[in-house]
Short mmCIF file of C-alpha atoms in Angstrom, two decimals:
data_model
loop_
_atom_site.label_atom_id
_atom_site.label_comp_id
_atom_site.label_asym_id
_atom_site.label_seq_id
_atom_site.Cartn_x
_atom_site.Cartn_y
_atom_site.Cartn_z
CA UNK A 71 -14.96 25.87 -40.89
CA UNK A 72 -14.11 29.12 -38.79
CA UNK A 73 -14.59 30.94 -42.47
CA UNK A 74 -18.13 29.15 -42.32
CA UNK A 75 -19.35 30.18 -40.00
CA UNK A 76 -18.09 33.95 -40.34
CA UNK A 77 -20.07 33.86 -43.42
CA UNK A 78 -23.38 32.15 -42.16
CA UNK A 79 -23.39 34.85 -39.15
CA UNK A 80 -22.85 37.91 -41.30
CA UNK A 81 -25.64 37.00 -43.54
CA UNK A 82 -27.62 35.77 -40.55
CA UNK A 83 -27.51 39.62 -39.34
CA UNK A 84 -27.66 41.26 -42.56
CA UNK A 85 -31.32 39.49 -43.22
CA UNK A 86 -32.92 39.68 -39.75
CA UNK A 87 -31.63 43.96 -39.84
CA UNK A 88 -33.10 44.42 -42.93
CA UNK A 89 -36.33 46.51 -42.40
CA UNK A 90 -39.58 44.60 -43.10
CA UNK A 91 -38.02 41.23 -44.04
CA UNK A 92 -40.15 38.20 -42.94
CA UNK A 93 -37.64 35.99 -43.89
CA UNK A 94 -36.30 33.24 -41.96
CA UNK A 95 -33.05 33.26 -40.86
CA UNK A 96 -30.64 31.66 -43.11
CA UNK A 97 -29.79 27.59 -42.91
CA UNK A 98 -26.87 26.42 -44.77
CA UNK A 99 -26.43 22.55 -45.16
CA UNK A 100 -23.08 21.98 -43.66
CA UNK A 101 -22.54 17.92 -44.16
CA UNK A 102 -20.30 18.48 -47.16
CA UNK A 103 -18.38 21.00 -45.33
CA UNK A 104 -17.80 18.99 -42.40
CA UNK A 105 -19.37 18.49 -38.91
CA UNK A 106 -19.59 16.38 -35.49
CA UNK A 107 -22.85 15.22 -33.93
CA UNK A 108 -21.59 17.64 -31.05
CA UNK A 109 -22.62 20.72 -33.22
CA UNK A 110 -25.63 19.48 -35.73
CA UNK A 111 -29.20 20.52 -35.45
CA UNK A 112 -31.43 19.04 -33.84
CA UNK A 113 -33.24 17.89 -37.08
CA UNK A 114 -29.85 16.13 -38.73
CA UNK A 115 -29.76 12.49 -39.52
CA UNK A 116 -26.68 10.24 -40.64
CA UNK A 117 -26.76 7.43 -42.64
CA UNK A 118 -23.81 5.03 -43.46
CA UNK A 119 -22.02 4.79 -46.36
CA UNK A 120 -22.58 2.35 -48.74
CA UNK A 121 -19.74 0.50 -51.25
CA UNK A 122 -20.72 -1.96 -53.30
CA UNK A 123 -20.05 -5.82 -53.28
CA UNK A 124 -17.23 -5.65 -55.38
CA UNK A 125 -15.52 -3.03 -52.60
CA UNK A 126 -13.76 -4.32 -49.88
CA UNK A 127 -14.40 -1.73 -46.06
CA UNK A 128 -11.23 -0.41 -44.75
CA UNK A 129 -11.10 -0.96 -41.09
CA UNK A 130 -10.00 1.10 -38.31
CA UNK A 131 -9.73 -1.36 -35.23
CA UNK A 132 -9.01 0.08 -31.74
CA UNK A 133 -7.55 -1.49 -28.92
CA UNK A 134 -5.96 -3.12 -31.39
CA UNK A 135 -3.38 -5.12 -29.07
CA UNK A 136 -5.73 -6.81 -26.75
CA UNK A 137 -6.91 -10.28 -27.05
CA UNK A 138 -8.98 -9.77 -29.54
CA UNK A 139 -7.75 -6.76 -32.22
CA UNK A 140 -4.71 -9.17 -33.75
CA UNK A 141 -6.76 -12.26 -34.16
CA UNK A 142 -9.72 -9.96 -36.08
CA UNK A 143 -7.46 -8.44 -37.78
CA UNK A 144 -6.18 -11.65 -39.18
CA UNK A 145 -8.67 -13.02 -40.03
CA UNK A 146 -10.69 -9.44 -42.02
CA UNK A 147 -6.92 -8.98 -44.00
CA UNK A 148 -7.39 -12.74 -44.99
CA UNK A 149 -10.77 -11.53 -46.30
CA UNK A 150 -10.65 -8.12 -47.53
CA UNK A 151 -6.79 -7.82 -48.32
CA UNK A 152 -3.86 -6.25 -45.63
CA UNK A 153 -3.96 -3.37 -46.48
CA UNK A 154 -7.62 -2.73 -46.38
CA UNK A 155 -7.47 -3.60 -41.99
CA UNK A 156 -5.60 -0.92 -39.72
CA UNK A 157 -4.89 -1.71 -36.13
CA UNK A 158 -4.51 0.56 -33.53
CA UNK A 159 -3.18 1.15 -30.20
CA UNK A 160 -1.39 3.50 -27.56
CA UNK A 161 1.23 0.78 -27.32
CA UNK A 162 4.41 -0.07 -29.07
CA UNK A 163 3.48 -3.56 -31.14
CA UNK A 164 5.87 -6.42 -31.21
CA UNK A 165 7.48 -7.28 -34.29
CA UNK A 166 5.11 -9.64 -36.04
CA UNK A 167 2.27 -7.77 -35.11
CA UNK A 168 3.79 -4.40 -36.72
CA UNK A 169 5.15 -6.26 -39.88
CA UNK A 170 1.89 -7.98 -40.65
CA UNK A 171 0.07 -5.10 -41.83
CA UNK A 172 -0.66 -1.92 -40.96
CA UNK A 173 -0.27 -0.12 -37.96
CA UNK A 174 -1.01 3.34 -36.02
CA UNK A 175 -1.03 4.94 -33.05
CA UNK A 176 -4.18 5.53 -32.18
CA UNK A 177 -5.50 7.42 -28.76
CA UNK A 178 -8.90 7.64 -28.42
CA UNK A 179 -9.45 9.79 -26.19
CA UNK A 180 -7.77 12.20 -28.44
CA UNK A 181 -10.62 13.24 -31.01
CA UNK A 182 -8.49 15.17 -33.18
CA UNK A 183 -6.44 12.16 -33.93
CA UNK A 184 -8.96 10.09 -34.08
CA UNK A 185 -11.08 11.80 -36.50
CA UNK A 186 -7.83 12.64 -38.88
CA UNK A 187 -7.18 8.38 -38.83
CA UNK A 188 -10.61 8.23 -40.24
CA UNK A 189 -10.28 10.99 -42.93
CA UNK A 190 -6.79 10.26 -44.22
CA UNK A 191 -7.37 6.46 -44.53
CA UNK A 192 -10.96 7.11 -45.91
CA UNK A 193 -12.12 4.81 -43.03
CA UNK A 194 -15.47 2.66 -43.83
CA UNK A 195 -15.60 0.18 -40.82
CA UNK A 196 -14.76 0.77 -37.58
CA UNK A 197 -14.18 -1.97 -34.78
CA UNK A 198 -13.68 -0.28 -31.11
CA UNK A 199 -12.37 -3.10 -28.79
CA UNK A 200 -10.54 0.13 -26.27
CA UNK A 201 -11.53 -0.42 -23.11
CA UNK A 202 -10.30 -1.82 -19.33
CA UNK A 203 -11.81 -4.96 -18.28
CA UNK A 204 -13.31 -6.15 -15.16
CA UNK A 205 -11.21 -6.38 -12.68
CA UNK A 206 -8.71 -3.69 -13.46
CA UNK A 207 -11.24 -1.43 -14.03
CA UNK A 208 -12.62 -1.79 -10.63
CA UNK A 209 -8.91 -1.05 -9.66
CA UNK A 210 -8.98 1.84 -11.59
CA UNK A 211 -12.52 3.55 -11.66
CA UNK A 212 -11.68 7.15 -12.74
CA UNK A 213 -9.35 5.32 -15.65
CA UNK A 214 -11.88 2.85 -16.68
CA UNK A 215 -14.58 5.54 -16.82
CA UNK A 216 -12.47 8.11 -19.28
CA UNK A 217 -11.54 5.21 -21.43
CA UNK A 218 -14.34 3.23 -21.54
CA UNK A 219 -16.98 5.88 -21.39
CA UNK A 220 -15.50 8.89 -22.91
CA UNK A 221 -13.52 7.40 -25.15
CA UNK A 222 -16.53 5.73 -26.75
CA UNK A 223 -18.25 8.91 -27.05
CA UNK A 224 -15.60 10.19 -29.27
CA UNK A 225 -16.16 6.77 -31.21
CA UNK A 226 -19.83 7.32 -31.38
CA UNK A 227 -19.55 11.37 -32.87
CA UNK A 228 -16.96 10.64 -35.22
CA UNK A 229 -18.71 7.41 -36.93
CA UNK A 230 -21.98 8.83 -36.82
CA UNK A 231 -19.40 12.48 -38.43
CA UNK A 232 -17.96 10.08 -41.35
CA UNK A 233 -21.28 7.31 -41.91
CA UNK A 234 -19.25 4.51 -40.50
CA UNK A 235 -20.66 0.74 -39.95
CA UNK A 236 -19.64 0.92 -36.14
CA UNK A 237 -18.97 -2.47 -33.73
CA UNK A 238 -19.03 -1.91 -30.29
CA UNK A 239 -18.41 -5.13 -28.16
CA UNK A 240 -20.68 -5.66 -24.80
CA UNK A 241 -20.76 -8.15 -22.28
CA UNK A 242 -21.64 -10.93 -20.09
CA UNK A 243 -20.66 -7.91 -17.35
CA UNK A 244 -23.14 -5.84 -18.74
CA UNK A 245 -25.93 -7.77 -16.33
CA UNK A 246 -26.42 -7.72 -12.57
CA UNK A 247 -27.29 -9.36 -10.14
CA UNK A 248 -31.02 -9.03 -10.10
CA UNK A 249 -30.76 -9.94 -14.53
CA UNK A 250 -32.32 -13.36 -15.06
CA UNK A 251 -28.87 -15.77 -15.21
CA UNK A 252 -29.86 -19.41 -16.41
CA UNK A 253 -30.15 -18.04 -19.24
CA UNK A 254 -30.23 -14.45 -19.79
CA UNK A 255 -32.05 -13.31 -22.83
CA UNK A 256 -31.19 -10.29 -25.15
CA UNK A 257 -33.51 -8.05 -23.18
CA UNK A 258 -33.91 -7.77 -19.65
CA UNK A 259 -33.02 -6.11 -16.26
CA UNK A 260 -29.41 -5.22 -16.72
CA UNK A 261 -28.16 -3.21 -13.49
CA UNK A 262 -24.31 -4.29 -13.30
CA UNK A 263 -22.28 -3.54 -9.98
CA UNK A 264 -18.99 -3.12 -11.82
CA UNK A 265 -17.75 0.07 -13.88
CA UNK A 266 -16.57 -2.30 -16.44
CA UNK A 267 -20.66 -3.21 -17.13
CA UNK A 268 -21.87 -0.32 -16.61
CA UNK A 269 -19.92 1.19 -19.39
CA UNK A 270 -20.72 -1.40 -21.55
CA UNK A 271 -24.51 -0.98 -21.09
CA UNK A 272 -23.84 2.99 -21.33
CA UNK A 273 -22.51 1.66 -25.01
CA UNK A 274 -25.59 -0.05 -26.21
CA UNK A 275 -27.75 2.49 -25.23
CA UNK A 276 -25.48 5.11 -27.13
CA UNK A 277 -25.32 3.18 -29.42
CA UNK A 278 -28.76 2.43 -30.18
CA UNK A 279 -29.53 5.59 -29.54
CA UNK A 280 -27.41 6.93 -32.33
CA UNK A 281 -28.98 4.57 -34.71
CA UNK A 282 -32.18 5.26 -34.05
CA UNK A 283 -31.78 9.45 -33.80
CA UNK A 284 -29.21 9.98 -36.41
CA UNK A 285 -28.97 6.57 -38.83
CA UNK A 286 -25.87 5.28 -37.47
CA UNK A 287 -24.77 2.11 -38.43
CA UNK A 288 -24.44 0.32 -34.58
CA UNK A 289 -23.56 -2.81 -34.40
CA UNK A 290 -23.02 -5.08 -31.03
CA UNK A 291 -22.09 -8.41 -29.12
CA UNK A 292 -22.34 -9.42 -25.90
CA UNK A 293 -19.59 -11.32 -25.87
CA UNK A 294 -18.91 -14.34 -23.29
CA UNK A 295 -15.94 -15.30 -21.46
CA UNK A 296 -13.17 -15.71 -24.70
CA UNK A 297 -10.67 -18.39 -24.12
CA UNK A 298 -7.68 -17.88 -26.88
CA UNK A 299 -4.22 -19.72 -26.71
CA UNK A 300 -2.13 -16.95 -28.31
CA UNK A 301 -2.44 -14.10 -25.72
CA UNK A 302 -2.01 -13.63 -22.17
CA UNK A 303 -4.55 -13.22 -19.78
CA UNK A 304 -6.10 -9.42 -19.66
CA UNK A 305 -7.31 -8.62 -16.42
CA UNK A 306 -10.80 -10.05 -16.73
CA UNK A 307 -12.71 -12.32 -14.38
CA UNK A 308 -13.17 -15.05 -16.98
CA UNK A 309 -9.43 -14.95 -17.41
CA UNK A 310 -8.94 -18.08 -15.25
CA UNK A 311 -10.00 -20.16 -18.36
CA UNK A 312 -6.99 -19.20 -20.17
CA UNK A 313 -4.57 -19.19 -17.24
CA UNK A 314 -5.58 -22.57 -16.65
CA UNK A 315 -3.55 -24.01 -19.49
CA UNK A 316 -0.46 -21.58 -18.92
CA UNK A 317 -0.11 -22.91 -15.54
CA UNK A 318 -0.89 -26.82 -16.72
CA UNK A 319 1.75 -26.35 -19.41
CA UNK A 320 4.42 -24.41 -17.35
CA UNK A 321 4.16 -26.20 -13.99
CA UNK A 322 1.23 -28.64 -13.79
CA UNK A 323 -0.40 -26.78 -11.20
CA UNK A 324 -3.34 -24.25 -10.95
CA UNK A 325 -4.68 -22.04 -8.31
CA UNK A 326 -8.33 -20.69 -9.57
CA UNK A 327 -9.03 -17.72 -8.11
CA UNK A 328 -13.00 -18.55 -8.63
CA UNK A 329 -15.36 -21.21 -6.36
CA UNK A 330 -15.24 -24.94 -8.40
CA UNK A 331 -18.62 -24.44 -8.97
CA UNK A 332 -19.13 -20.45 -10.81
CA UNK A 333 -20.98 -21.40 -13.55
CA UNK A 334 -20.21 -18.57 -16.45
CA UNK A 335 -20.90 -18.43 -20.13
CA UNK A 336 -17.53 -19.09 -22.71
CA UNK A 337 -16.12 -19.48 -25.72
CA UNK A 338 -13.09 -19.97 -28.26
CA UNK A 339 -11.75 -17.09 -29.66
CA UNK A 340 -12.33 -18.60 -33.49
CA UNK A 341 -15.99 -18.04 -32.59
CA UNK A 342 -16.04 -14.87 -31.25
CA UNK A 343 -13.99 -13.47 -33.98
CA UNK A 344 -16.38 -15.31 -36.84
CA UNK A 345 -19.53 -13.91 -35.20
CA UNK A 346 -18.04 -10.53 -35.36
CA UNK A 347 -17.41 -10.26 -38.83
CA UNK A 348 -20.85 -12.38 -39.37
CA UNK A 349 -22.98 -9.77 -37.70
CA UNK A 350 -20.83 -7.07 -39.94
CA UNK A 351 -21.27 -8.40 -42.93
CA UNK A 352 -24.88 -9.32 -41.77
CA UNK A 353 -27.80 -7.27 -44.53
CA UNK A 354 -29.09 -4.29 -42.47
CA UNK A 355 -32.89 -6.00 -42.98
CA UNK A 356 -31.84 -9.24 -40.99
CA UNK A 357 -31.16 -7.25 -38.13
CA UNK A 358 -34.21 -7.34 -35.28
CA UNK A 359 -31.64 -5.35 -32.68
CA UNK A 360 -28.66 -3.82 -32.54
CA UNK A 361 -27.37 -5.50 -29.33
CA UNK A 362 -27.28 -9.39 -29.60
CA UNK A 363 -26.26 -11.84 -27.21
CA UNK A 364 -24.05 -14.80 -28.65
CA UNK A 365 -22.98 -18.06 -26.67
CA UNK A 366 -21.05 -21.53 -26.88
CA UNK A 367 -20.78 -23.32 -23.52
CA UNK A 368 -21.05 -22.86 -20.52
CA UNK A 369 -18.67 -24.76 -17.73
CA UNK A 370 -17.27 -24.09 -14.11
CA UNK A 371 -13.69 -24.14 -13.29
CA UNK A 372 -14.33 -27.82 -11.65
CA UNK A 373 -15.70 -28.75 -15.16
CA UNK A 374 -12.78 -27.10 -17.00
CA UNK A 375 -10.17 -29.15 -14.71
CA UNK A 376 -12.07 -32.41 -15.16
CA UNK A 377 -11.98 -32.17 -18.53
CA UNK A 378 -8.14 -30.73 -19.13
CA UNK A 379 -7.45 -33.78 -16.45
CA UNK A 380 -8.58 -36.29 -18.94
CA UNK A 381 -5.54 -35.13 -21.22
CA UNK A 382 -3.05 -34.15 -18.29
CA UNK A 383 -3.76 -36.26 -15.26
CA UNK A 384 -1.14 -34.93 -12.97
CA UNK A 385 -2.42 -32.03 -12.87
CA UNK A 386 -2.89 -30.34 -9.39
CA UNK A 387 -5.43 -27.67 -9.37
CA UNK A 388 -6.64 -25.77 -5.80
CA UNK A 389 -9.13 -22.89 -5.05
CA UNK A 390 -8.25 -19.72 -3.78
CA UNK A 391 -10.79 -17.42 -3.78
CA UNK A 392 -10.68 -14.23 -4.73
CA UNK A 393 -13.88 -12.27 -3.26
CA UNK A 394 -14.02 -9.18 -5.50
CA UNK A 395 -13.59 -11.49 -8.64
CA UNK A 396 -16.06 -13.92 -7.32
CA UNK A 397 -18.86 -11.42 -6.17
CA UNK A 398 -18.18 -10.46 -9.83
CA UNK A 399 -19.06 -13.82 -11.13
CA UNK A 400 -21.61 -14.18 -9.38
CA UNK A 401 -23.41 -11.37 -10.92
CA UNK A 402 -22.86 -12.39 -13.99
CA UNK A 403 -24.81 -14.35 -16.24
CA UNK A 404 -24.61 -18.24 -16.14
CA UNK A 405 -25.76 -19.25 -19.54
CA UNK A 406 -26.94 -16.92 -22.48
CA UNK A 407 -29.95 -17.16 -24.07
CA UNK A 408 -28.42 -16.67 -28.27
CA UNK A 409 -31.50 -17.27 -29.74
CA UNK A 410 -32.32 -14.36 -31.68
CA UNK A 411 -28.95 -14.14 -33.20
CA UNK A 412 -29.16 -17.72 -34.38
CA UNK A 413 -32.40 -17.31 -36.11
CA UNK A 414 -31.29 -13.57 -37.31
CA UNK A 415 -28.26 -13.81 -39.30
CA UNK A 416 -27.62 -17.89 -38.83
CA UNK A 417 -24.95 -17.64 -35.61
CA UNK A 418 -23.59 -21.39 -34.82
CA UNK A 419 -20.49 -21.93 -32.57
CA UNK A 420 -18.25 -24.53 -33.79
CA UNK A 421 -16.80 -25.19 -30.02
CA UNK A 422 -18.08 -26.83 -27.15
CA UNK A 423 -15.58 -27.82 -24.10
CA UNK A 424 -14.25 -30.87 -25.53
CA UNK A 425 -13.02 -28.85 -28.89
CA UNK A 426 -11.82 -26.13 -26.52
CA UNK A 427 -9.68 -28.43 -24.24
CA UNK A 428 -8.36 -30.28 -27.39
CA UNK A 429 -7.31 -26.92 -29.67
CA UNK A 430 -5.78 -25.15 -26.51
CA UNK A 431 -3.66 -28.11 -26.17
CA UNK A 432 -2.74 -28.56 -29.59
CA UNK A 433 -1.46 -25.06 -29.78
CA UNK A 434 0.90 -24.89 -26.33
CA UNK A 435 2.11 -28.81 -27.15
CA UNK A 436 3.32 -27.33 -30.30
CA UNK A 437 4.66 -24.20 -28.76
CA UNK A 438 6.40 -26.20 -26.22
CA UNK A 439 7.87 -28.53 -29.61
CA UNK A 440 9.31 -25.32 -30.76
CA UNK A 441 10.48 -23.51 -27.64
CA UNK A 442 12.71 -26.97 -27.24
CA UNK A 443 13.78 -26.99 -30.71
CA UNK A 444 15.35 -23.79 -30.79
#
């Protein structure tokens, strides 16, 4: 690149010093040479790459050890083949995790690293889940704003770089409190109050801005609440959903940290991760938007007990509100409006409450079978 650009300079002078010459100074394409959206023209476009059906993508995901990374990654090796789905983090993985396929250290705030991941493993998909929730990001502002905003831009540049079909995730925390919340349709007043949601609407307009100025592939979900049995509880304000069943299991008591009555959109983690890979594999001409809310139920934390109650009587479940969590909530979305991703590219949840209650139970009552065998 540095002898590139040597070259285009010196012949740059040589024409525009050469008496009499109307010629223009000299362009040289440079997309098969390499470049980053930080240094094209203002004239370049991208446009993704395209395999055929008989290819499988590879995929890069980041963030890889959150609640969501392992459980995609599942389920795209199970369709595309192991080796053909990276996962990535800044953390050490525990042993399964790291045996089940492959692994990297990833940092994406680093761009250099980044961008050699993508080259070296000839990188076709890219899934960024990197980012700090909710709550801890409002702990941690100047954090959550390098990783979650920052970090994305080096997403953005790279995939738009390499011609890479790009998934973003958004959220129910991407609205405010002056957004329309019973339900909330695709497009409306957003305005969130935390730095989690206002990253995540800083994404979608990237996002869509890239597609629309230089052909990148951007795909995205506002995704509810996600409720999953295998993972711990992240640092989100939807998190008491999961905690709820830790706490039923371990001890038979719960303290919600939400009023009974915060009404907030959910769902099972099979459903999430299904939609994402839907929307991926989704034809580019089925595609009315780029950002897409998708939705299951919708319940309050009196709801959730009630119904967990019906298989676990006994247990004891109080309120202790936390305010900064709860003047989250309550900016937030009550119900989603999914519509146009249902009659886009066919989205249907397979869980409602009842199915919820029932799997999460399912999976710690066999747990708990194990833990006591061995």
């Amino acid at each position: 690149m540095p002898v590139f650009r040597t070259l285009s300079k010196v012949a740059k002078q040589a024409l525009l010093s050469t008496p009499g010459c109307s010629c223009q100074p000299l362009t040289v394409a440079v997309r098969n040479i390499s470049f980053s959206p930080r240094q094209v023209t203002s004239d370049a476009s991208f446009h993704s790459v395209s395999f055929s059906e008989t290819d499988h993508p590879k995929v890069l995901i980041t963030g890889g050890l959150g609640q969501l990374g392992v459980g995609l990654a599942k389920l795209l090796r199970k369709r595309f083949g192991k080796n053909n789905v990276i996962l990535s983090d800044i953390r050490k993985p525990p042993s399964n995790v790291f045996h089940s396929g492959p692994f990297i250290y990833s940092d994406i705030l680093d761009y250099k690293n980044l961008r050699e991941i993508v080259v070296n493993n000839r990188i076709t998909w890219l899934v960024h889940y990197s980012a700090l929730l909710s709550a801890v990001g409002e702990a941690n502002v100047a954090l959550a704003r390098s990783v979650n905003i920052n970090g994305l831009h080096n997403i953005l540049d790279i995939a738009a770089e390499h011609g890479l079909r790009l998934f973003v995730p958004s959220t129910i925390g991407a609205f405010g409190p002056t957004s329309p919340r019973n339900p909330t349709p695709d497009l409306c007043v957003q305005r969130p109050r935390t730095i989690y949601g206002v990253s995540k609407v800083h994404a979608e307009l990237m996002g869509e801005y890239y597609h629309h100025r230089y052909g990148l592939d951007f795909r995205c979900l506002r995704y509810p609440g996600i409720i999953s049995a295998d993972s711990m509880p992240g640092g989100g304000t939807t998190d008491y959903a999961v905690q709820i069943f830790h706490d039923a299991i371990k001890s038979g008591k719960f303290e919600c940290n939400l009023r009974p009555d915060t009404r907030l959109p959910m769902m099972y983690i099979d459903d999430c991760l299904r939609a994402t890979l839907e929307v991926m594999e989704a034809p580019v001409d089925t595609l009315s938007m780029r950002t897409y809310n998708i939705n299951a139920m919708s319940f309050t934390p009196e709801e959730l007990a009630q119904e967990l109650q019906k298989q676990m009587p006994e247990l004891d479940v109080t309120y202790d509100v936390d305010h900064v969590r709860q003047a989250i909530a309550d900016s937030w979305p009550m119900n989603f409006d999914d519509s146009n991703a249902r009659k886009d590219w066919g989205w249907k949840h397979d869980y409602d409450l009842p199915e919820l209650v029932q799997t999460m139970l399912n999976f710690f009552g066999a747990e708990t079978l194990m833990a006591r065998a061995n």
